[in-house]
mmCIF file of C-alpha atoms in Angstrom:
data_model
loop_
_atom_site.group_PDB
_atom_site.id
_atom_site.type_symbol
_atom_site.label_atom_id
_atom_site.label_comp_id
_atom_site.label_asym_id
_atom_site.label_seq_id
_atom_site.Cartn_x
_atom_site.Cartn_y
_atom_site.Cartn_z
ATOM 1 C CA MET A 1103 -23.776 -182.617 225.729
ATOM 2 C CA ASN A 1104 -24.085 -182.923 229.507
ATOM 3 C CA SER A 1105 -26.942 -181.277 231.323
ATOM 4 C CA ILE A 1106 -26.245 -178.278 233.542
ATOM 5 C CA SER A 1107 -26.935 -180.482 236.565
ATOM 6 C CA GLU A 1108 -24.302 -183.001 235.404
ATOM 7 C CA ILE A 1109 -21.777 -180.229 234.712
ATOM 8 C CA LEU A 1110 -22.294 -178.786 238.202
ATOM 9 C CA LYS A 1111 -21.724 -182.178 239.798
ATOM 10 C CA GLN A 1112 -18.616 -183.080 237.775
ATOM 11 C CA ARG A 1113 -16.926 -179.677 238.019
ATOM 12 C CA LYS A 1114 -13.798 -179.625 240.167
ATOM 13 C CA SER A 1115 -11.135 -177.041 240.757
ATOM 14 C CA CYS A 1116 -8.247 -177.536 238.353
ATOM 15 C CA ARG A 1117 -4.681 -176.820 239.437
ATOM 16 C CA LYS A 1118 -2.696 -178.660 236.765
ATOM 17 C CA PHE A 1119 -2.826 -177.480 233.177
ATOM 18 C CA LYS A 1120 -1.465 -178.243 229.752
ATOM 19 C CA ASP A 1121 0.937 -175.643 228.439
ATOM 20 C CA GLN A 1122 -1.677 -174.569 225.890
ATOM 21 C CA VAL A 1123 -2.863 -170.974 226.292
ATOM 22 C CA PRO A 1124 -6.566 -170.543 225.532
ATOM 23 C CA SER A 1125 -7.032 -168.167 222.616
ATOM 24 C CA LYS A 1126 -8.256 -164.620 223.171
ATOM 25 C CA GLU A 1127 -11.317 -165.544 221.135
ATOM 26 C CA THR A 1128 -12.097 -168.519 223.384
ATOM 27 C CA LEU A 1129 -11.712 -166.479 226.578
ATOM 28 C CA ASN A 1130 -13.643 -163.553 225.112
ATOM 29 C CA GLU A 1131 -16.520 -165.834 224.136
ATOM 30 C CA LEU A 1132 -16.521 -167.508 227.559
ATOM 31 C CA ILE A 1133 -16.628 -164.161 229.399
ATOM 32 C CA ASN A 1134 -19.334 -162.820 227.099
ATOM 33 C CA ASP A 1135 -21.428 -165.909 227.859
ATOM 34 C CA ALA A 1136 -20.690 -165.703 231.609
ATOM 35 C CA VAL A 1137 -22.160 -162.225 232.064
ATOM 36 C CA TRP A 1138 -25.694 -163.454 231.389
ATOM 37 C CA VAL A 1139 -26.636 -163.318 235.068
ATOM 38 C CA PRO A 1140 -29.098 -161.163 236.942
ATOM 39 C CA SER A 1141 -27.591 -158.059 238.513
ATOM 40 C CA GLY A 1142 -28.962 -155.665 241.119
ATOM 41 C CA SER A 1143 -30.842 -152.807 239.419
ATOM 42 C CA ASN A 1144 -29.421 -154.214 236.163
ATOM 43 C CA MET A 1145 -26.146 -152.376 236.895
ATOM 44 C CA GLN A 1146 -23.998 -155.100 235.278
ATOM 45 C CA PRO A 1147 -21.040 -153.902 237.381
ATOM 46 C CA TRP A 1148 -18.358 -156.251 236.088
ATOM 47 C CA ARG A 1149 -15.061 -155.572 234.421
ATOM 48 C CA PHE A 1150 -12.324 -158.047 233.502
ATOM 49 C CA ALA A 1151 -8.582 -158.320 233.125
ATOM 50 C CA VAL A 1152 -7.194 -161.394 231.369
ATOM 51 C CA ILE A 1153 -3.541 -162.230 231.888
ATOM 52 C CA SER A 1154 -1.833 -164.901 229.785
ATOM 53 C CA ASN A 1155 1.730 -163.674 230.300
ATOM 54 C CA LYS A 1156 3.553 -166.301 232.407
ATOM 55 C CA GLU A 1157 6.231 -163.865 233.590
ATOM 56 C CA LYS A 1158 3.610 -161.388 234.802
ATOM 57 C CA LEU A 1159 1.698 -164.139 236.587
ATOM 58 C CA LYS A 1160 4.883 -165.417 238.247
ATOM 59 C CA SER A 1161 5.786 -161.874 239.317
ATOM 60 C CA TYR A 1162 2.336 -161.352 240.842
ATOM 61 C CA SER A 1163 2.605 -164.731 242.557
ATOM 62 C CA ASP A 1164 5.981 -163.869 244.096
ATOM 63 C CA LYS A 1165 4.712 -160.494 245.300
ATOM 64 C CA ALA A 1166 1.553 -162.024 246.763
ATOM 65 C CA LYS A 1167 3.562 -164.693 248.625
ATOM 66 C CA LYS A 1168 5.844 -162.029 250.071
ATOM 67 C CA MET A 1169 2.874 -159.931 251.183
ATOM 68 C CA TRP A 1170 1.207 -162.932 252.847
ATOM 69 C CA LEU A 1171 4.413 -163.806 254.715
ATOM 70 C CA GLU A 1172 4.700 -160.238 256.002
ATOM 71 C CA ASN A 1173 1.103 -160.339 257.283
ATOM 72 C CA LEU A 1174 0.557 -163.930 258.433
ATOM 73 C CA ASP A 1175 -0.079 -162.884 262.026
ATOM 74 C CA GLU A 1176 -3.028 -160.759 260.872
ATOM 75 C CA CYS A 1177 -4.652 -163.694 259.082
ATOM 76 C CA PRO A 1178 -4.174 -166.951 261.027
ATOM 77 C CA TYR A 1179 -6.141 -168.888 258.385
ATOM 78 C CA MET A 1180 -3.325 -168.311 255.865
ATOM 79 C CA LYS A 1181 -0.667 -169.844 258.153
ATOM 80 C CA ALA A 1182 -1.643 -173.199 256.647
ATOM 81 C CA TYR A 1183 -0.094 -171.963 253.385
ATOM 82 C CA GLU A 1184 3.189 -170.756 254.876
ATOM 83 C CA SER A 1185 5.215 -173.550 253.237
ATOM 84 C CA THR A 1186 3.845 -172.470 249.853
ATOM 85 C CA PHE A 1187 4.666 -168.827 250.536
ATOM 86 C CA THR A 1188 8.271 -169.662 251.503
ATOM 87 C CA ASN A 1189 8.864 -171.969 248.534
ATOM 88 C CA PRO A 1190 10.484 -169.944 245.720
ATOM 89 C CA GLU A 1191 9.258 -172.501 243.145
ATOM 90 C CA ALA A 1192 5.636 -172.366 244.282
ATOM 91 C CA ASN A 1193 3.266 -170.358 242.141
ATOM 92 C CA ILE A 1194 -0.104 -169.389 243.618
ATOM 93 C CA PHE A 1195 -1.489 -169.510 240.068
ATOM 94 C CA TYR A 1196 -0.264 -173.108 239.638
ATOM 95 C CA ASN A 1197 1.547 -172.134 236.425
ATOM 96 C CA ALA A 1198 -1.832 -171.826 234.727
ATOM 97 C CA PRO A 1199 -1.714 -170.463 231.188
ATOM 98 C CA SER A 1200 -4.288 -167.735 231.880
ATOM 99 C CA LEU A 1201 -5.963 -165.800 234.657
ATOM 100 C CA ILE A 1202 -9.338 -164.095 234.392
ATOM 101 C CA VAL A 1203 -9.722 -161.398 237.027
ATOM 102 C CA VAL A 1204 -13.268 -160.255 237.777
ATOM 103 C CA TYR A 1205 -13.609 -156.758 239.235
ATOM 104 C CA GLY A 1206 -16.830 -155.085 240.336
ATOM 105 C CA ASP A 1207 -17.893 -151.461 240.269
ATOM 106 C CA SER A 1208 -18.081 -150.488 243.959
ATOM 107 C CA GLU A 1209 -20.595 -147.763 243.065
ATOM 108 C CA SER A 1210 -23.080 -150.606 242.465
ATOM 109 C CA PHE A 1211 -24.466 -151.726 245.834
ATOM 110 C CA TRP A 1212 -24.675 -155.432 244.894
ATOM 111 C CA PHE A 1213 -21.432 -155.713 242.859
ATOM 112 C CA ASN A 1214 -19.952 -158.479 245.010
ATOM 113 C CA TYR A 1215 -22.950 -160.756 244.503
ATOM 114 C CA ASP A 1216 -23.386 -159.885 240.833
ATOM 115 C CA CYS A 1217 -19.730 -160.502 239.999
ATOM 116 C CA SER A 1218 -19.625 -163.703 242.058
ATOM 117 C CA MET A 1219 -22.436 -165.070 239.889
ATOM 118 C CA VAL A 1220 -20.366 -164.215 236.807
ATOM 119 C CA ALA A 1221 -17.392 -166.016 238.377
ATOM 120 C CA LEU A 1222 -19.520 -169.119 238.961
ATOM 121 C CA ASN A 1223 -20.680 -168.995 235.345
ATOM 122 C CA ILE A 1224 -17.032 -168.871 234.238
ATOM 123 C CA HIS A 1225 -16.433 -172.118 236.153
ATOM 124 C CA ILE A 1226 -19.481 -173.818 234.670
ATOM 125 C CA LEU A 1227 -18.819 -172.628 231.122
ATOM 126 C CA ALA A 1228 -15.160 -173.665 231.380
ATOM 127 C CA GLU A 1229 -16.263 -177.168 232.366
ATOM 128 C CA GLU A 1230 -18.694 -177.265 229.451
ATOM 129 C CA ARG A 1231 -15.805 -176.349 227.132
ATOM 130 C CA LYS A 1232 -13.532 -179.096 228.549
ATOM 131 C CA MET A 1233 -11.450 -176.491 230.341
ATOM 132 C CA GLY A 1234 -10.596 -176.249 234.011
ATOM 133 C CA CYS A 1235 -10.364 -173.362 236.412
ATOM 134 C CA CYS A 1236 -9.918 -172.471 240.057
ATOM 135 C CA TRP A 1237 -10.690 -169.368 242.136
ATOM 136 C CA ILE A 1238 -7.378 -168.268 243.690
ATOM 137 C CA GLY A 1239 -8.027 -166.634 247.052
ATOM 138 C CA GLU A 1240 -4.316 -166.116 247.702
ATOM 139 C CA ALA A 1241 -4.246 -163.571 244.846
ATOM 140 C CA HIS A 1242 -6.652 -161.140 246.486
ATOM 141 C CA ASN A 1243 -3.908 -159.191 248.242
ATOM 142 C CA ILE A 1244 -1.884 -158.452 245.078
ATOM 143 C CA LEU A 1245 -4.653 -157.913 242.518
ATOM 144 C CA ALA A 1246 -6.467 -155.395 244.713
ATOM 145 C CA ILE A 1247 -3.490 -153.017 244.980
ATOM 146 C CA PRO A 1248 -4.208 -149.690 243.206
ATOM 147 C CA SER A 1249 -0.931 -149.796 241.226
ATOM 148 C CA VAL A 1250 -1.692 -153.316 239.957
ATOM 149 C CA LYS A 1251 -5.259 -152.339 239.070
ATOM 150 C CA GLN A 1252 -3.868 -149.346 237.179
ATOM 151 C CA GLU A 1253 -1.385 -151.598 235.371
ATOM 152 C CA LEU A 1254 -4.333 -153.786 234.325
ATOM 153 C CA GLY A 1255 -6.415 -150.797 233.191
ATOM 154 C CA ILE A 1256 -8.962 -151.132 235.988
ATOM 155 C CA PRO A 1257 -10.523 -147.884 237.303
ATOM 156 C CA GLU A 1258 -10.109 -146.989 240.996
ATOM 157 C CA ASN A 1259 -13.776 -147.523 241.854
ATOM 158 C CA TYR A 1260 -13.611 -151.191 240.840
ATOM 159 C CA THR A 1261 -12.969 -153.760 243.557
ATOM 160 C CA LEU A 1262 -11.438 -157.191 243.115
ATOM 161 C CA VAL A 1263 -13.992 -159.996 243.318
ATOM 162 C CA ALA A 1264 -12.576 -163.154 241.724
ATOM 163 C CA PRO A 1265 -9.167 -164.194 240.357
ATOM 164 C CA ILE A 1266 -9.767 -167.366 238.324
ATOM 165 C CA ILE A 1267 -6.997 -169.425 236.729
ATOM 166 C CA ILE A 1268 -8.123 -171.149 233.549
ATOM 167 C CA GLY A 1269 -6.782 -173.484 230.911
ATOM 168 C CA TYR A 1270 -6.943 -177.014 229.587
ATOM 169 C CA PRO A 1271 -6.539 -179.686 232.297
ATOM 170 C CA ASP A 1272 -3.345 -181.729 232.183
ATOM 171 C CA ALA A 1273 -5.145 -184.952 232.993
ATOM 172 C CA ASP A 1274 -7.881 -187.146 231.672
ATOM 173 C CA ARG A 1275 -10.898 -185.770 233.514
ATOM 174 C CA GLU A 1276 -12.938 -188.929 233.019
ATOM 175 C CA GLY A 1277 -12.545 -191.376 235.865
ATOM 176 C CA LYS A 1278 -9.420 -189.856 237.414
ATOM 177 C CA GLN A 1279 -11.140 -187.398 239.693
ATOM 178 C CA ASN A 1280 -13.153 -188.428 242.690
ATOM 179 C CA PRO A 1281 -16.678 -187.117 242.540
ATOM 180 C CA ASN A 1282 -17.341 -184.091 244.689
ATOM 181 C CA LYS A 1283 -19.010 -184.852 247.972
ATOM 182 C CA ARG A 1284 -21.470 -182.530 249.698
ATOM 183 C CA LYS A 1285 -21.633 -182.246 253.463
ATOM 184 C CA PRO A 1286 -25.053 -182.890 254.969
ATOM 185 C CA PHE A 1287 -27.177 -179.774 255.218
ATOM 186 C CA LYS A 1288 -30.728 -178.848 256.067
ATOM 187 C CA ILE A 1289 -33.421 -177.291 253.992
ATOM 188 C CA ASN A 1290 -36.225 -175.738 256.006
ATOM 189 C CA PHE A 1291 -39.512 -175.561 254.139
ATOM 190 C CA PHE A 1292 -42.369 -173.501 255.533
#
């Protein structure tokens, strides 16, 4: 088994998956392991929706692309993705077999930080289990809509934190991926 340090350094975002849907048991176990993080005032403000229905994911993708196109002027950063948003074949979820959506209870002051730590744990634990995942920022507009949250059984006071596609990578992960590089940074010790 690889050390946590090795897992962190080999982990990469995965955007190409086998057509194998992870079992509910596998995803349930992964999420239950991922929540072992510290949380502000021990509020444990997380809640999850897991979607493994390809038609639902494609529908959400199409709606998200349409919403981004209608609002590109308000978010210049997203203009770089305009060709994806106009391509009817493009899927912001990369045709992944499953999506784990992490929501946080907005009544907990630190929910965004707490739930982001859970999201990171999902990435690390997926890597440990020979799975791949990727945080999908383009999904934030669709998965935060009250009607979508209601459809997913998420209470109003919960706020979207992290949409994470997950599955089994459709590539040999050994030797085919360039190692991650880190930009130079400073550490100030006092």
